[in-house]
mmCIF file of C-alpha atoms in Angstrom:
data_model
loop_
_atom_site.group_PDB
_atom_site.id
_atom_site.type_symbol
_atom_site.label_atom_id
_atom_site.label_comp_id
_atom_site.label_asym_id
_atom_site.label_seq_id
_atom_site.Cartn_x
_atom_site.Cartn_y
_atom_site.Cartn_z
ATOM 1 C CA UNK A 186 -29.473 52.623 111.381
ATOM 2 C CA UNK A 187 -26.365 50.659 110.371
ATOM 3 C CA UNK A 188 -23.294 52.747 111.091
ATOM 4 C CA UNK A 189 -21.125 54.392 108.461
ATOM 5 C CA UNK A 190 -18.237 52.506 110.055
ATOM 6 C CA UNK A 191 -19.626 49.307 108.500
ATOM 7 C CA UNK A 192 -19.796 50.957 105.092
ATOM 8 C CA UNK A 193 -16.234 52.336 105.237
ATOM 9 C CA UNK A 194 -14.812 48.867 105.742
ATOM 10 C CA UNK A 195 -17.030 47.195 103.136
ATOM 11 C CA UNK A 196 -19.928 44.816 103.700
ATOM 12 C CA UNK A 197 -19.771 42.007 106.226
ATOM 13 C CA UNK A 198 -19.988 38.582 104.613
ATOM 14 C CA UNK A 199 -22.112 36.373 106.850
ATOM 15 C CA UNK A 200 -22.393 32.578 106.847
ATOM 16 C CA UNK A 201 -25.638 30.579 107.049
ATOM 17 C CA UNK A 202 -24.937 30.127 110.763
ATOM 18 C CA UNK A 203 -25.170 33.909 111.211
ATOM 19 C CA UNK A 204 -28.836 34.346 110.295
ATOM 20 C CA UNK A 205 -29.579 36.173 113.603
ATOM 21 C CA UNK A 206 -26.894 38.751 112.767
ATOM 22 C CA UNK A 207 -28.286 39.070 109.226
ATOM 23 C CA UNK A 208 -31.797 39.647 110.590
ATOM 24 C CA UNK A 209 -30.474 42.330 112.907
ATOM 25 C CA UNK A 210 -28.990 44.195 109.921
ATOM 26 C CA UNK A 211 -32.511 44.400 108.447
ATOM 27 C CA UNK A 212 -34.191 45.357 111.718
ATOM 28 C CA UNK A 213 -31.605 48.131 112.196
ATOM 29 C CA UNK A 214 -32.477 49.748 108.855
ATOM 30 C CA UNK A 215 -29.559 48.305 106.905
ATOM 31 C CA UNK A 216 -29.239 46.736 103.488
ATOM 32 C CA UNK A 217 -28.660 42.979 103.399
ATOM 33 C CA UNK A 218 -28.027 40.955 100.253
ATOM 34 C CA UNK A 219 -29.349 37.423 100.709
ATOM 35 C CA UNK A 220 -29.840 34.367 98.507
ATOM 36 C CA UNK A 221 -33.189 33.068 97.356
ATOM 37 C CA UNK A 222 -33.707 30.128 95.017
ATOM 38 C CA UNK A 223 -33.984 32.626 92.134
ATOM 39 C CA UNK A 224 -31.295 35.315 92.562
ATOM 40 C CA UNK A 225 -29.704 37.255 95.420
ATOM 41 C CA UNK A 226 -32.015 39.976 96.732
ATOM 42 C CA UNK A 227 -31.010 43.379 98.090
ATOM 43 C CA UNK A 228 -33.177 43.424 101.182
ATOM 44 C CA UNK A 229 -34.501 46.134 103.476
ATOM 45 C CA UNK A 230 -37.320 46.300 106.004
ATOM 46 C CA UNK A 231 -40.356 47.002 103.781
ATOM 47 C CA UNK A 232 -41.999 49.062 106.547
ATOM 48 C CA UNK A 233 -38.999 51.403 106.930
ATOM 49 C CA UNK A 234 -39.079 54.172 104.315
ATOM 50 C CA UNK A 235 -35.495 55.284 104.931
ATOM 51 C CA UNK A 236 -34.217 51.723 104.529
ATOM 52 C CA UNK A 237 -36.215 51.207 101.322
ATOM 53 C CA UNK A 238 -34.894 54.503 99.947
ATOM 54 C CA UNK A 239 -31.384 53.112 100.418
ATOM 55 C CA UNK A 240 -32.258 50.253 98.030
ATOM 56 C CA UNK A 241 -33.056 52.738 95.264
ATOM 57 C CA UNK A 242 -29.887 54.724 95.988
ATOM 58 C CA UNK A 243 -27.676 51.621 96.080
ATOM 59 C CA UNK A 244 -29.042 50.239 92.809
ATOM 60 C CA UNK A 245 -29.495 53.559 90.992
ATOM 61 C CA UNK A 246 -33.050 52.283 90.447
ATOM 62 C CA UNK A 247 -35.809 54.469 88.905
ATOM 63 C CA UNK A 248 -38.313 55.423 91.603
ATOM 64 C CA UNK A 249 -41.234 54.339 89.415
ATOM 65 C CA UNK A 250 -40.083 50.708 89.417
ATOM 66 C CA UNK A 251 -41.785 48.813 92.298
ATOM 67 C CA UNK A 252 -40.179 46.218 94.552
ATOM 68 C CA UNK A 253 -41.089 42.652 95.498
ATOM 69 C CA UNK A 254 -41.915 42.063 99.152
ATOM 70 C CA UNK A 255 -40.661 38.756 100.556
ATOM 71 C CA UNK A 256 -42.521 37.127 103.443
ATOM 72 C CA UNK A 257 -42.200 33.897 105.408
ATOM 73 C CA UNK A 258 -45.655 32.531 104.460
ATOM 74 C CA UNK A 259 -49.006 33.444 102.891
ATOM 75 C CA UNK A 260 -50.470 34.437 106.256
ATOM 76 C CA UNK A 261 -47.816 37.153 106.580
ATOM 77 C CA UNK A 262 -48.744 38.470 103.115
ATOM 78 C CA UNK A 263 -52.444 38.634 104.033
ATOM 79 C CA UNK A 264 -51.576 41.305 106.613
ATOM 80 C CA UNK A 265 -51.004 43.876 103.841
ATOM 81 C CA UNK A 266 -52.489 42.380 100.627
ATOM 82 C CA UNK A 267 -55.943 41.184 99.547
ATOM 83 C CA UNK A 268 -56.111 37.611 98.218
ATOM 84 C CA UNK A 269 -58.961 36.595 95.948
ATOM 85 C CA UNK A 270 -59.892 32.942 95.597
ATOM 86 C CA UNK A 271 -57.643 32.389 92.562
ATOM 87 C CA UNK A 272 -54.641 34.072 94.185
ATOM 88 C CA UNK A 273 -55.132 31.991 97.316
ATOM 89 C CA UNK A 274 -55.263 28.792 95.260
ATOM 90 C CA UNK A 275 -52.088 29.735 93.348
ATOM 91 C CA UNK A 276 -50.278 30.578 96.576
ATOM 92 C CA UNK A 277 -51.259 27.201 98.020
ATOM 93 C CA UNK A 278 -49.922 25.435 94.927
ATOM 94 C CA UNK A 279 -46.719 27.381 94.213
ATOM 95 C CA UNK A 280 -45.588 28.959 97.496
ATOM 96 C CA UNK A 281 -42.929 28.697 98.664
ATOM 97 C CA UNK A 282 -41.389 29.080 95.221
ATOM 98 C CA UNK A 283 -40.454 31.364 92.325
ATOM 99 C CA UNK A 284 -43.914 32.929 91.823
ATOM 100 C CA UNK A 285 -44.655 36.574 92.645
ATOM 101 C CA UNK A 286 -48.290 37.631 92.901
ATOM 102 C CA UNK A 287 -49.337 41.247 92.309
ATOM 103 C CA UNK A 288 -52.225 41.839 94.704
ATOM 104 C CA UNK A 289 -54.380 44.784 95.844
ATOM 105 C CA UNK A 290 -53.080 46.588 98.917
ATOM 106 C CA UNK A 291 -55.058 46.566 102.141
ATOM 107 C CA UNK A 292 -55.915 49.840 103.849
ATOM 108 C CA UNK A 293 -53.423 50.532 106.613
ATOM 109 C CA UNK A 294 -50.957 48.069 105.091
ATOM 110 C CA UNK A 295 -47.949 49.626 106.828
ATOM 111 C CA UNK A 296 -45.535 49.251 103.901
ATOM 112 C CA UNK A 297 -43.387 52.152 102.772
ATOM 113 C CA UNK A 298 -44.983 53.896 99.761
ATOM 114 C CA UNK A 299 -41.625 53.527 98.005
ATOM 115 C CA UNK A 300 -42.162 49.754 97.872
ATOM 116 C CA UNK A 301 -45.187 50.055 95.567
ATOM 117 C CA UNK A 302 -43.939 53.102 93.612
ATOM 118 C CA UNK A 303 -47.311 54.786 94.054
ATOM 119 C CA UNK A 304 -49.400 51.845 92.787
ATOM 120 C CA UNK A 305 -52.425 50.446 94.616
ATOM 121 C CA UNK A 306 -51.008 46.929 94.318
ATOM 122 C CA UNK A 307 -48.032 45.126 95.828
ATOM 123 C CA UNK A 308 -45.804 42.373 94.436
ATOM 124 C CA UNK A 309 -45.254 39.640 97.017
ATOM 125 C CA UNK A 310 -43.799 36.152 97.229
ATOM 126 C CA UNK A 311 -42.683 33.431 99.643
ATOM 127 C CA UNK A 312 -39.198 32.221 98.652
ATOM 128 C CA UNK A 313 -38.397 28.513 98.734
ATOM 129 C CA UNK A 314 -34.701 28.719 99.657
ATOM 130 C CA UNK A 315 -34.381 27.462 103.245
ATOM 131 C CA UNK A 316 -31.832 30.157 104.137
ATOM 132 C CA UNK A 317 -34.139 32.940 102.898
ATOM 133 C CA UNK A 318 -37.042 31.499 104.876
ATOM 134 C CA UNK A 319 -34.890 31.238 108.012
ATOM 135 C CA UNK A 320 -33.928 34.889 107.545
ATOM 136 C CA UNK A 321 -37.535 36.034 107.113
ATOM 137 C CA UNK A 322 -38.634 34.144 110.216
ATOM 138 C CA UNK A 323 -35.771 35.642 112.221
ATOM 139 C CA UNK A 324 -36.474 39.157 110.938
ATOM 140 C CA UNK A 325 -40.199 39.015 111.656
ATOM 141 C CA UNK A 326 -40.966 41.759 109.114
ATOM 142 C CA UNK A 327 -41.747 41.907 105.386
ATOM 143 C CA UNK A 328 -38.554 42.413 103.401
ATOM 144 C CA UNK A 329 -38.482 44.434 100.178
ATOM 145 C CA UNK A 330 -35.832 42.953 97.909
ATOM 146 C CA UNK A 331 -35.112 43.550 94.240
ATOM 147 C CA UNK A 332 -32.175 41.716 92.678
ATOM 148 C CA UNK A 333 -28.863 42.627 94.323
ATOM 149 C CA UNK A 334 -27.182 44.336 91.363
ATOM 150 C CA UNK A 335 -26.929 47.867 89.961
ATOM 151 C CA UNK A 336 -30.152 48.751 88.150
ATOM 152 C CA UNK A 337 -30.234 47.484 84.579
ATOM 153 C CA UNK A 338 -27.209 45.234 85.051
ATOM 154 C CA UNK A 339 -26.893 41.469 85.286
ATOM 155 C CA UNK A 340 -28.572 39.930 88.334
ATOM 156 C CA UNK A 341 -26.476 38.324 91.056
ATOM 157 C CA UNK A 342 -26.624 34.561 91.593
ATOM 158 C CA UNK A 343 -23.547 34.340 93.858
ATOM 159 C CA UNK A 344 -22.282 36.438 96.760
ATOM 160 C CA UNK A 345 -19.242 37.395 94.672
ATOM 161 C CA UNK A 346 -21.553 39.000 92.074
ATOM 162 C CA UNK A 347 -23.104 41.146 94.817
ATOM 163 C CA UNK A 348 -19.734 42.282 96.099
ATOM 164 C CA UNK A 349 -18.525 43.053 92.591
ATOM 165 C CA UNK A 350 -21.617 45.030 91.600
ATOM 166 C CA UNK A 351 -22.608 46.847 94.792
ATOM 167 C CA UNK A 352 -19.476 46.855 96.958
ATOM 168 C CA UNK A 353 -19.838 49.014 100.062
ATOM 169 C CA UNK A 354 -23.326 50.212 99.072
ATOM 170 C CA UNK A 355 -24.617 47.151 100.964
ATOM 171 C CA UNK A 356 -24.074 46.643 104.696
ATOM 172 C CA UNK A 357 -23.841 42.850 104.704
ATOM 173 C CA UNK A 358 -24.102 39.821 102.423
ATOM 174 C CA UNK A 359 -25.531 36.522 103.631
ATOM 175 C CA UNK A 360 -23.561 34.002 101.581
ATOM 176 C CA UNK A 361 -25.611 30.930 100.749
ATOM 177 C CA UNK A 362 -23.658 29.841 97.680
ATOM 178 C CA UNK A 363 -25.094 29.713 94.185
ATOM 179 C CA UNK A 364 -28.841 30.178 93.621
ATOM 180 C CA UNK A 365 -30.558 26.972 92.533
ATOM 181 C CA UNK A 366 -32.945 28.463 89.946
ATOM 182 C CA UNK A 367 -30.796 31.400 88.865
ATOM 183 C CA UNK A 368 -33.655 33.282 87.196
ATOM 184 C CA UNK A 369 -36.010 35.818 88.781
ATOM 185 C CA UNK A 370 -39.499 34.833 89.830
ATOM 186 C CA UNK A 371 -42.440 34.680 87.453
ATOM 187 C CA UNK A 372 -44.789 37.617 88.123
ATOM 188 C CA UNK A 373 -48.542 37.153 87.873
ATOM 189 C CA UNK A 374 -51.214 39.815 88.271
ATOM 190 C CA UNK A 375 -54.304 38.603 90.083
ATOM 191 C CA UNK A 376 -57.977 39.264 89.303
ATOM 192 C CA UNK A 377 -58.117 38.147 86.503
ATOM 193 C CA UNK A 378 -54.673 36.510 86.201
ATOM 194 C CA UNK A 379 -52.235 37.869 83.603
ATOM 195 C CA UNK A 380 -48.543 37.152 83.149
ATOM 196 C CA UNK A 381 -46.438 40.261 83.791
ATOM 197 C CA UNK A 382 -42.967 38.646 83.695
ATOM 198 C CA UNK A 383 -41.675 35.258 82.617
ATOM 199 C CA UNK A 384 -39.494 33.669 85.249
ATOM 200 C CA UNK A 385 -38.408 30.669 87.267
ATOM 201 C CA UNK A 386 -41.868 29.067 87.295
ATOM 202 C CA UNK A 387 -42.856 28.064 83.759
ATOM 203 C CA UNK A 388 -46.098 29.673 82.581
ATOM 204 C CA UNK A 389 -47.326 26.253 81.442
ATOM 205 C CA UNK A 390 -47.427 25.075 85.066
ATOM 206 C CA UNK A 391 -49.606 28.032 86.050
ATOM 207 C CA UNK A 392 -51.855 27.518 83.021
ATOM 208 C CA UNK A 393 -52.272 23.843 83.932
ATOM 209 C CA UNK A 394 -53.341 24.852 87.440
ATOM 210 C CA UNK A 395 -55.760 27.495 86.135
ATOM 211 C CA UNK A 396 -57.114 25.305 83.350
ATOM 212 C CA UNK A 397 -56.808 28.036 80.709
ATOM 213 C CA UNK A 398 -54.116 30.056 78.886
ATOM 214 C CA UNK A 399 -52.622 33.106 80.579
ATOM 215 C CA UNK A 400 -52.861 36.454 78.808
ATOM 216 C CA UNK A 401 -49.397 38.024 78.507
ATOM 217 C CA UNK A 402 -48.718 41.605 79.541
ATOM 218 C CA UNK A 403 -44.939 41.439 79.882
ATOM 219 C CA UNK A 404 -43.987 44.954 78.745
ATOM 220 C CA UNK A 405 -46.941 47.303 79.248
ATOM 221 C CA UNK A 406 -46.779 51.051 78.675
ATOM 222 C CA UNK A 407 -47.051 51.622 82.417
ATOM 223 C CA UNK A 408 -44.767 49.677 84.732
ATOM 224 C CA UNK A 409 -47.020 47.476 86.895
ATOM 225 C CA UNK A 410 -44.433 45.204 88.472
ATOM 226 C CA UNK A 411 -40.675 44.738 88.899
ATOM 227 C CA UNK A 412 -38.610 43.794 85.857
ATOM 228 C CA UNK A 413 -40.814 45.408 83.198
ATOM 229 C CA UNK A 414 -38.385 48.029 81.917
ATOM 230 C CA UNK A 415 -37.500 47.234 78.301
ATOM 231 C CA UNK A 416 -33.751 47.688 78.861
ATOM 232 C CA UNK A 417 -32.600 45.565 81.782
ATOM 233 C CA UNK A 418 -30.158 42.821 82.858
ATOM 234 C CA UNK A 419 -27.498 44.380 80.608
ATOM 235 C CA UNK A 420 -23.776 43.534 80.575
ATOM 236 C CA UNK A 421 -21.362 46.385 79.885
ATOM 237 C CA UNK A 422 -21.136 45.429 76.193
ATOM 238 C CA UNK A 423 -23.889 45.334 73.555
ATOM 239 C CA UNK A 424 -25.647 41.987 73.144
ATOM 240 C CA UNK A 425 -26.752 40.364 69.868
ATOM 241 C CA UNK A 426 -29.120 37.384 69.950
ATOM 242 C CA UNK A 427 -29.742 34.211 67.909
ATOM 243 C CA UNK A 428 -26.180 33.990 66.603
ATOM 244 C CA UNK A 429 -25.062 30.680 65.055
ATOM 245 C CA UNK A 430 -21.760 31.729 63.460
ATOM 246 C CA UNK A 431 -18.739 33.114 65.356
ATOM 247 C CA UNK A 432 -17.524 36.680 64.858
ATOM 248 C CA UNK A 433 -13.966 37.815 65.687
ATOM 249 C CA UNK A 434 -15.181 41.006 67.372
ATOM 250 C CA UNK A 435 -17.583 39.253 69.766
ATOM 251 C CA UNK A 436 -17.455 36.884 72.724
ATOM 252 C CA UNK A 437 -19.920 34.086 72.023
ATOM 253 C CA UNK A 438 -22.302 32.595 74.589
ATOM 254 C CA UNK A 439 -23.399 29.180 73.384
ATOM 255 C CA UNK A 440 -26.256 26.769 74.026
ATOM 256 C CA UNK A 441 -26.656 23.120 73.018
ATOM 257 C CA UNK A 442 -24.957 22.366 69.681
ATOM 258 C CA UNK A 443 -23.764 25.979 69.389
ATOM 259 C CA UNK A 444 -20.696 25.741 71.616
ATOM 260 C CA UNK A 445 -19.497 29.359 71.800
ATOM 261 C CA UNK A 446 -16.670 30.572 74.051
ATOM 262 C CA UNK A 447 -18.826 29.633 77.053
ATOM 263 C CA UNK A 448 -22.065 27.619 77.039
ATOM 264 C CA UNK A 449 -25.247 28.145 79.040
ATOM 265 C CA UNK A 450 -25.846 24.394 78.685
ATOM 266 C CA UNK A 451 -23.762 22.114 76.447
ATOM 267 C CA UNK A 452 -26.608 19.563 76.608
ATOM 268 C CA UNK A 453 -29.273 22.065 75.561
ATOM 269 C CA UNK A 454 -31.044 21.861 78.948
ATOM 270 C CA UNK A 455 -33.071 25.049 79.559
ATOM 271 C CA UNK A 456 -33.200 24.403 83.326
ATOM 272 C CA UNK A 457 -29.397 24.333 83.434
ATOM 273 C CA UNK A 458 -29.309 27.394 81.159
ATOM 274 C CA UNK A 459 -31.645 29.317 83.464
ATOM 275 C CA UNK A 460 -29.494 28.507 86.490
ATOM 276 C CA UNK A 461 -26.361 29.593 84.606
ATOM 277 C CA UNK A 462 -27.753 32.649 82.811
ATOM 278 C CA UNK A 463 -26.665 35.560 84.989
ATOM 279 C CA UNK A 464 -23.421 33.983 86.162
ATOM 280 C CA UNK A 465 -22.478 33.297 82.524
ATOM 281 C CA UNK A 466 -23.417 36.824 81.444
ATOM 282 C CA UNK A 467 -21.001 38.105 84.093
ATOM 283 C CA UNK A 468 -18.324 35.678 82.867
ATOM 284 C CA UNK A 469 -18.763 36.318 79.136
ATOM 285 C CA UNK A 470 -18.676 40.076 79.727
ATOM 286 C CA UNK A 471 -15.386 39.672 81.607
ATOM 287 C CA UNK A 472 -14.035 37.432 78.837
ATOM 288 C CA UNK A 473 -14.939 40.012 76.196
ATOM 289 C CA UNK A 474 -13.148 42.704 78.214
ATOM 290 C CA UNK A 475 -10.016 40.581 78.671
ATOM 291 C CA UNK A 476 -9.823 39.771 74.952
ATOM 292 C CA UNK A 477 -10.664 43.259 73.663
ATOM 293 C CA UNK A 478 -13.953 42.187 72.044
ATOM 294 C CA UNK A 479 -16.648 44.826 71.810
ATOM 295 C CA UNK A 480 -19.837 42.720 71.707
ATOM 296 C CA UNK A 481 -21.489 39.619 73.184
ATOM 297 C CA UNK A 482 -23.212 37.206 70.794
ATOM 298 C CA UNK A 483 -25.699 34.666 72.163
ATOM 299 C CA UNK A 484 -26.796 31.394 70.557
ATOM 300 C CA UNK A 485 -30.516 30.701 69.935
ATOM 301 C CA UNK A 486 -32.541 29.465 72.925
ATOM 302 C CA UNK A 487 -35.812 27.535 72.383
ATOM 303 C CA UNK A 488 -38.877 29.726 72.950
ATOM 304 C CA UNK A 489 -40.672 27.269 75.245
ATOM 305 C CA UNK A 490 -41.000 26.726 79.003
ATOM 306 C CA UNK A 491 -38.115 28.328 80.889
ATOM 307 C CA UNK A 492 -36.597 29.132 77.496
ATOM 308 C CA UNK A 493 -39.159 31.934 77.158
ATOM 309 C CA UNK A 494 -38.040 33.445 80.454
ATOM 310 C CA UNK A 495 -34.378 33.173 79.419
ATOM 311 C CA UNK A 496 -35.146 34.868 76.103
ATOM 312 C CA UNK A 497 -37.095 37.580 77.894
ATOM 313 C CA UNK A 498 -34.007 38.428 79.974
ATOM 314 C CA UNK A 499 -31.739 38.239 76.938
ATOM 315 C CA UNK A 500 -33.984 40.538 74.878
ATOM 316 C CA UNK A 501 -33.917 43.072 77.695
ATOM 317 C CA UNK A 502 -30.137 42.740 77.913
ATOM 318 C CA UNK A 503 -29.940 43.401 74.175
ATOM 319 C CA UNK A 504 -32.393 46.331 74.135
ATOM 320 C CA UNK A 505 -31.150 49.886 73.500
ATOM 321 C CA UNK A 506 -29.806 51.318 76.751
ATOM 322 C CA UNK A 507 -32.114 53.627 78.695
#
């Protein structure tokens, strides 16, 4: 177990050259925040129940909300999850990358029951970020890792966001700079495929690979996968969407021709907007606080491609607080 001495002095911030030290934090039962191409994850050894329990405590996360398990390659995932033919084809096409597959658990899988929140399935992915893959190889174990932020708050896309949100509740942060995608992974249920969460891989790309449209099941009555709570990704202030006119009592997050106080993408590029989303939500929330404004207004985002995933996160940010 990582000592309380580490916690009293705050988390260690590790460089990319310190991957062996980062892996040792995980093997010792500690919490490590690390960058993927999507967002920073709050990682723990997925086979260590005490370590996984620390994730829930650190985030203030409801115990019924499952976690994504990160592995170095598909072969590592096959040790604890069943792959049908379609899932295997999708993994071959989109792993490593921002796609999470929800798969049936194998008997004797060895994962902590906390990882799956009592379900008979597990959410798993192979991240594309080279630093994350180096870490997983060095750790040699599956790593459970939700986004490295307090539950329901804005996800972290920089090490500074992790430190601001979680502070000494994490033992160490592996600083790999800004996340390239900046939006959580797309989650797909296997057998038959259904979209559970929009994310960093556009649904159209999956549909093109499958050769048919994907049924959507993005907010079911029962939580089946991470990120399905209706109120999530929320700044401290209420959020109002699809705003095209400024209001004096709100900080305004723009997009394209709607400039705002800060813009997700002045050029109207949804890829740039996705990469900026969580960082800009942090920044606009801070701006609203500094200027005494009591709301965040957000410009319209096109409901297509990654725009759908951005709007999904924004609708959850704007939902009534749980």
